[in-house]
PDB file of C-alpha atoms in Angstrom:
ATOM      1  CA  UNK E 369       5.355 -28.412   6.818  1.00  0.00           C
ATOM      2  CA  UNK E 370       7.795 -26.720   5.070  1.00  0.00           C
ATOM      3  CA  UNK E 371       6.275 -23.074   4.964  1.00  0.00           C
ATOM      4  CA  UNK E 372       7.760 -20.132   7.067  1.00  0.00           C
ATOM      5  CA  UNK E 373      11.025 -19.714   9.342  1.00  0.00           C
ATOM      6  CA  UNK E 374      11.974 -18.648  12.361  1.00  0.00           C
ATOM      7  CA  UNK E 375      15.120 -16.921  13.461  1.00  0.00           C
ATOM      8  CA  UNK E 376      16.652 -15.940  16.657  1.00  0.00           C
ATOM      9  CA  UNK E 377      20.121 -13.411  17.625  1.00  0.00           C
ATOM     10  CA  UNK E 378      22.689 -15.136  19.053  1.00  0.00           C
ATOM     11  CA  UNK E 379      24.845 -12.079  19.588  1.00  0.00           C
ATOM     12  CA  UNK E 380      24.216  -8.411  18.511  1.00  0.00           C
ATOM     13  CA  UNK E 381      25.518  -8.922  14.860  1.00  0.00           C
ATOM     14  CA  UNK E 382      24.661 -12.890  14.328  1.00  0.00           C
ATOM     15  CA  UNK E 383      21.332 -14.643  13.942  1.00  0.00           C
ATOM     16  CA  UNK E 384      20.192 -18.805  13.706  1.00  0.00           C
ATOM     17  CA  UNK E 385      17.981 -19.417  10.791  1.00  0.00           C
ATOM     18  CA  UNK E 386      16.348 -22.267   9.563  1.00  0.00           C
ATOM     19  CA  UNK E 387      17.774 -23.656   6.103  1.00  0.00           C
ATOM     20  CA  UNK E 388      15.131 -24.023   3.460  1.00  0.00           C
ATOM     21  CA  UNK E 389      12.794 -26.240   3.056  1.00  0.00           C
ATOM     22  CA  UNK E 390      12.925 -27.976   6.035  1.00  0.00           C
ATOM     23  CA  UNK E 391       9.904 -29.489   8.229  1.00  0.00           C
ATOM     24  CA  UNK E 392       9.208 -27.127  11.016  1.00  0.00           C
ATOM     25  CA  UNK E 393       7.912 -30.009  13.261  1.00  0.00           C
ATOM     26  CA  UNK E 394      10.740 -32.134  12.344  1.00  0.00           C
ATOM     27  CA  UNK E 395      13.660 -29.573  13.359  1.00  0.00           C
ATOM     28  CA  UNK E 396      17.170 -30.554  14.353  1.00  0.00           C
ATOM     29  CA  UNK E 397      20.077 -28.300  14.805  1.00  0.00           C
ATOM     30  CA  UNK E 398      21.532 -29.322  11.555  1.00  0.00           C
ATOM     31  CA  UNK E 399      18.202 -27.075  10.193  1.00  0.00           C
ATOM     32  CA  UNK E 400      19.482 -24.127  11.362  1.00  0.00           C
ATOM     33  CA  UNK E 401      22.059 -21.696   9.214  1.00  0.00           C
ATOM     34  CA  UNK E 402      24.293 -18.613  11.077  1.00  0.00           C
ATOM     35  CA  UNK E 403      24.380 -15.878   9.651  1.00  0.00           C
ATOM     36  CA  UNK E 404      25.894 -12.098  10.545  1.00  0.00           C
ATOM     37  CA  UNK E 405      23.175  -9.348  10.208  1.00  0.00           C
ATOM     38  CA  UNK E 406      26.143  -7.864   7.187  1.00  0.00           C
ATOM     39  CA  UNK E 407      26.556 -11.417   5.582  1.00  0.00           C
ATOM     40  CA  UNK E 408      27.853 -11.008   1.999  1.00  0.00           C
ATOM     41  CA  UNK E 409      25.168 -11.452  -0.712  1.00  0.00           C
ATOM     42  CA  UNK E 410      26.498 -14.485  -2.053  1.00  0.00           C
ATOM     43  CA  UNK E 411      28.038 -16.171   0.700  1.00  0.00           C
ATOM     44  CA  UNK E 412      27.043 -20.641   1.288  1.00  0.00           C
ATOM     45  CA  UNK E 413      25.379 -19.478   4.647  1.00  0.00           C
ATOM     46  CA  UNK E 414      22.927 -17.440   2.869  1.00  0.00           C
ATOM     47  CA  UNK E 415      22.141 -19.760  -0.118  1.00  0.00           C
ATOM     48  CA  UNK E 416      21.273 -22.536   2.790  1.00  0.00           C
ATOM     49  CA  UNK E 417      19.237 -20.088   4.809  1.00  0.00           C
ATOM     50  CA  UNK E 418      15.737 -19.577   4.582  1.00  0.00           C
ATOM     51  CA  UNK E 419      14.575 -18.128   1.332  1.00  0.00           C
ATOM     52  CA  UNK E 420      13.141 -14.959   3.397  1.00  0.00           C
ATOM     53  CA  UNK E 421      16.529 -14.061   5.143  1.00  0.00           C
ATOM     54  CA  UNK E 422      16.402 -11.054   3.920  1.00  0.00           C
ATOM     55  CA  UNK E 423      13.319  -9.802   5.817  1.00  0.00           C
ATOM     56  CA  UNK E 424      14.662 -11.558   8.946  1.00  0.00           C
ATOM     57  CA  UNK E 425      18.194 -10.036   9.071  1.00  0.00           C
ATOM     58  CA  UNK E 426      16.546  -6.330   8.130  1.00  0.00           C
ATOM     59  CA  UNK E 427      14.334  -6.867  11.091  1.00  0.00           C
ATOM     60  CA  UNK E 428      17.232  -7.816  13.604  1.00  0.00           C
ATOM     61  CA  UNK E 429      18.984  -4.549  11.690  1.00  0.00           C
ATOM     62  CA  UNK E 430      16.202  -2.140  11.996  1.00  0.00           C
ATOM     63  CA  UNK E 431      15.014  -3.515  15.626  1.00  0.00           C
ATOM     64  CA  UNK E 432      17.961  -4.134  18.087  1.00  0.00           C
ATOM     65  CA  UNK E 433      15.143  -5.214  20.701  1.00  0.00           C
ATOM     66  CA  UNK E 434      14.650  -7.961  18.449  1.00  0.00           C
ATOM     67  CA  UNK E 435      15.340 -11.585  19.620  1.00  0.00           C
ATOM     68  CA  UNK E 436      13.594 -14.223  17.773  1.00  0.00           C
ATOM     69  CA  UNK E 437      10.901 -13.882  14.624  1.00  0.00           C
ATOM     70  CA  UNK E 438       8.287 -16.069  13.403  1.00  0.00           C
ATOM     71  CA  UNK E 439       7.013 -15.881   9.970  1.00  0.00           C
ATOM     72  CA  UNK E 440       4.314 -18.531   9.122  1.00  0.00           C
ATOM     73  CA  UNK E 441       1.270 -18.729   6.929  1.00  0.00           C
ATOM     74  CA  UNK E 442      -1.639 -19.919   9.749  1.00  0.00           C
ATOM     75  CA  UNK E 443      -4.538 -19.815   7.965  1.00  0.00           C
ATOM     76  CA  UNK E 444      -6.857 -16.888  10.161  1.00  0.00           C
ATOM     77  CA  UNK E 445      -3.958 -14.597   9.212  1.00  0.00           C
ATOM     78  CA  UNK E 446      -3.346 -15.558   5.921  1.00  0.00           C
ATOM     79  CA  UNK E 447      -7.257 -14.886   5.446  1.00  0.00           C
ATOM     80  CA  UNK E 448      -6.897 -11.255   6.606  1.00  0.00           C
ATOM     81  CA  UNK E 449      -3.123 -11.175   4.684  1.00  0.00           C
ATOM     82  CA  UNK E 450      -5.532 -11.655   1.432  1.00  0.00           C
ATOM     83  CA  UNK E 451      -7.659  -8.930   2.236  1.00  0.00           C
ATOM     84  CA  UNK E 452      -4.896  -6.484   2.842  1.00  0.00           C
ATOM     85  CA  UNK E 453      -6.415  -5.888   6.718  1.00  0.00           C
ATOM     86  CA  UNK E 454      -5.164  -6.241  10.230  1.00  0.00           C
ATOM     87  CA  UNK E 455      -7.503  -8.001  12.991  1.00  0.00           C
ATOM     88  CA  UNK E 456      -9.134  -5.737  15.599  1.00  0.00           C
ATOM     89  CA  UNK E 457      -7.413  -6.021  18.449  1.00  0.00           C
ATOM     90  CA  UNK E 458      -9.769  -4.470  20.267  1.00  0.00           C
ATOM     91  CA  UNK E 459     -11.503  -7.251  20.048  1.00  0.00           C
ATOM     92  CA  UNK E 460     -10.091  -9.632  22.679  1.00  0.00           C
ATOM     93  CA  UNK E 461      -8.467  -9.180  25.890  1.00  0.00           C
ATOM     94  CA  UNK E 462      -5.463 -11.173  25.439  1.00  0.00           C
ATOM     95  CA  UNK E 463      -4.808 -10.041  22.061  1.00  0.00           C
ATOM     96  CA  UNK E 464      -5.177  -6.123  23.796  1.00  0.00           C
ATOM     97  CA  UNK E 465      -2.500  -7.319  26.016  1.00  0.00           C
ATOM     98  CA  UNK E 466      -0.211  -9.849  24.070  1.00  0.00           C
ATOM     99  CA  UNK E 467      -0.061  -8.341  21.051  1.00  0.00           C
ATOM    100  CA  UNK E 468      -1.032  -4.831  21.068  1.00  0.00           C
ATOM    101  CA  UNK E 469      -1.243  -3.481  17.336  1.00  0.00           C
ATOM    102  CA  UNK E 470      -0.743  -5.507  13.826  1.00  0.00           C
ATOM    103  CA  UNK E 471      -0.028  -3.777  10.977  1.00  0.00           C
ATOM    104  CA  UNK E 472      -0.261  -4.304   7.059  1.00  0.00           C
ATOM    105  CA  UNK E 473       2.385  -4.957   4.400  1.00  0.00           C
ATOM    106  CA  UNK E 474       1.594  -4.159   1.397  1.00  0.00           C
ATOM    107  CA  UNK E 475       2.767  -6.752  -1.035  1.00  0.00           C
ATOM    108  CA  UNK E 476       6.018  -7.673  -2.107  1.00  0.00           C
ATOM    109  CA  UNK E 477       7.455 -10.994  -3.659  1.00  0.00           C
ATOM    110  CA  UNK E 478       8.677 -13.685  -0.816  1.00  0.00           C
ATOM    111  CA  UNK E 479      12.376 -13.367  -0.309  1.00  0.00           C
ATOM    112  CA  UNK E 480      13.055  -9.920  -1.671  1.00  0.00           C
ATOM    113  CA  UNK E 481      14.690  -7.117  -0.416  1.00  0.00           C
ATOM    114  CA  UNK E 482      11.315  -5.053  -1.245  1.00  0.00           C
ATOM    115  CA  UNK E 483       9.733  -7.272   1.650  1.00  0.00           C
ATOM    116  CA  UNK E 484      12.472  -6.823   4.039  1.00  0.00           C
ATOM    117  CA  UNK E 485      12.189  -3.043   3.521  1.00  0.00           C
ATOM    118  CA  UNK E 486       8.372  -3.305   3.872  1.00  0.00           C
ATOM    119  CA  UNK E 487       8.814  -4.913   7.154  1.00  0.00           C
ATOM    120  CA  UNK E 488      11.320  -2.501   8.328  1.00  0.00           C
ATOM    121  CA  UNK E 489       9.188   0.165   8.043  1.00  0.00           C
ATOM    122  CA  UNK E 490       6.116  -1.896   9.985  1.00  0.00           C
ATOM    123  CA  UNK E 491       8.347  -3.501  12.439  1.00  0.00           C
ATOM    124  CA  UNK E 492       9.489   0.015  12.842  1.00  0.00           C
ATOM    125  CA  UNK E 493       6.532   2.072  12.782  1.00  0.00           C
ATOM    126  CA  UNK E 494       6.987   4.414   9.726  1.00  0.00           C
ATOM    127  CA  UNK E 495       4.235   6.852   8.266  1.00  0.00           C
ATOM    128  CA  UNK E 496       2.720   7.435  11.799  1.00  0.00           C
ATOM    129  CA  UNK E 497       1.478   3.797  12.517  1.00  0.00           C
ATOM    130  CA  UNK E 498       2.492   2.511  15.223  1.00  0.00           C
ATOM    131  CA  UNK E 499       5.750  -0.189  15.392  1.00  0.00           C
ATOM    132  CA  UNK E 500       4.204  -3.553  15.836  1.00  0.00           C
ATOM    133  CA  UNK E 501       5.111  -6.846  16.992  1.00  0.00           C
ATOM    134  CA  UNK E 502       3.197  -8.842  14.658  1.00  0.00           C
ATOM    135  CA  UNK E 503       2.427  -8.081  11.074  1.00  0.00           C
ATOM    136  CA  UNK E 504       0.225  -9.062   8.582  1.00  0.00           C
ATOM    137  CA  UNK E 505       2.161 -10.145   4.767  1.00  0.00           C
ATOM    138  CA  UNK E 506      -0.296  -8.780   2.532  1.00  0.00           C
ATOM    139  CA  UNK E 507      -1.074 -12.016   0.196  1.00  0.00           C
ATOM    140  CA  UNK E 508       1.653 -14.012   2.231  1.00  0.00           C
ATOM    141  CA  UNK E 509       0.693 -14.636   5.518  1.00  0.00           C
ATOM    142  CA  UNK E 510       2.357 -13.078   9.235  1.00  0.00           C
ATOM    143  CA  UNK E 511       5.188 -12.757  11.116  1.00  0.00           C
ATOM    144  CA  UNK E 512       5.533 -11.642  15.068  1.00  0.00           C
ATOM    145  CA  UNK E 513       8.745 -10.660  16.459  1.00  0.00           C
ATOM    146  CA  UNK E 514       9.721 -10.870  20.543  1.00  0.00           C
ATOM    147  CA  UNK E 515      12.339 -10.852  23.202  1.00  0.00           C
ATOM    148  CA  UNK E 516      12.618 -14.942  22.826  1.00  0.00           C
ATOM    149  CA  UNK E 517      11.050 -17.463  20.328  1.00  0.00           C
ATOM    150  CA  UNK E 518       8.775 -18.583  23.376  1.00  0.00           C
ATOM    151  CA  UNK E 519       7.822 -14.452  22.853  1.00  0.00           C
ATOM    152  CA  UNK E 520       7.051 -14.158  18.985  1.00  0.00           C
ATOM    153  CA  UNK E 521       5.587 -17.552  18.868  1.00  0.00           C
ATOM    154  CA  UNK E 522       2.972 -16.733  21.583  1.00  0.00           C
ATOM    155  CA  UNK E 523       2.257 -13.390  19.712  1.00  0.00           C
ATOM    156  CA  UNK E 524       1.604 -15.038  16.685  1.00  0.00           C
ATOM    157  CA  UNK E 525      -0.718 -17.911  18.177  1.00  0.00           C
ATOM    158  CA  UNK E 526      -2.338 -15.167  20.198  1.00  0.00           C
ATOM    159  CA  UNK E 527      -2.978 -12.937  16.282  1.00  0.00           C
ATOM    160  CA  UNK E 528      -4.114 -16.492  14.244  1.00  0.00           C
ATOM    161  CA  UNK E 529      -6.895 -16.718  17.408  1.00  0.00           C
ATOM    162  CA  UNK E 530      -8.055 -13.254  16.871  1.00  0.00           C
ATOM    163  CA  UNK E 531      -8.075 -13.824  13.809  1.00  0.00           C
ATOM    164  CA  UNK E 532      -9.974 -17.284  13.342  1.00  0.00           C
ATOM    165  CA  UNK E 533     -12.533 -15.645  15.702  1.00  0.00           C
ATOM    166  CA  UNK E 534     -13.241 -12.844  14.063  1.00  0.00           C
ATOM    167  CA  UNK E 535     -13.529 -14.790  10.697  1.00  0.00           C
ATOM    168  CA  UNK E 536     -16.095 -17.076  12.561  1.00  0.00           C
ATOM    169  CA  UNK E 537     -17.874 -14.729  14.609  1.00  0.00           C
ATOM    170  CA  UNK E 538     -18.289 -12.783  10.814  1.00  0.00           C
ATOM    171  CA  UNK E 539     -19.842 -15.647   9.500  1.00  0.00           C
ATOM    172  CA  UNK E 540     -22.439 -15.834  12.542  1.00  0.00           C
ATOM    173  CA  UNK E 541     -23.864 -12.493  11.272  1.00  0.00           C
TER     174      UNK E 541
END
């Protein structure tokens, strides 16, 4: 529906964003907002943009390998985001391979800049974990980050299916 984003660069200092509250199935490029990684606080683009902008153009900022993000609220993730834990990626092949590591947010209010810094520093790797591609929001839900859209999208699919079997094979115990 209308929950989460996505973003991709278009150039080194300009990203696409969708606008808020628009239907993610439903997209058009009239849902889409550009915006320069140093866009002025209160500039139209950014008041059209997504409400979580902020995290998005910190990540392109802190991440120049960065080419597209994902944030959504799948429901295996969000699940772990509540519990303030990561899936085991140990636990599947693909998720070994696709995703590698997910990290843990600690909680910050949607939109603010206290999120974008938060995601920085797990995008990024800070305090000797290592930088991830996908990322749990604690009490939010996740994002995943890639080299295209086609990239981060697959990451995140690949993380909710870790995720919504570990949840299941926890309730076979």
């Amino acid at each position: 529906a209308t929950e989460g984003n996505l973003s991709a660069r278009l150039t080194p200092e300009r990203i696409l964003i969708t606008r808020r509250g628009r239907r993610k199935g439903e997209l058009t490029t009239r849902d889409f907002v550009e915006l320069a990684l140093r866009e002025p606080a209160d500039s139209q683009a950014r008041a059209a943009a997504s409400t979580e902008h902020r995290m998005h153009l910190a990540a392109y900022a802190a991440r120049p390998d960065i080419e597209a993000l994902v944030h959504a609220h799948p429901p295996g993730l969000s699940a772990f985001a509540v519990r303030g834990e990561a899936p085991d990626v140990r636990a599947l092949d693909e998720a070994r391979e696709v995703v590698r590591a997910i990290g843990v947010v600690p909680y910050a209010a949607s939109g603010s800049d206290a999120l974008a810094k938060a995601v920085t520093a797990g995008l990024a790797g800070a305090g000797g974990a290592p930088a991830c591609e996908v990322l749990v929001l604690r009490n939010h839900g996740a994002l995943a980050v890639g080299g295209s859209v086609e990239e981060a999208l697959a990451r995140l699919e690949v993380a909710e299916h870790l995720a919504i079997t570990l949840l299941l094979a926890e309730r076979g115990r």
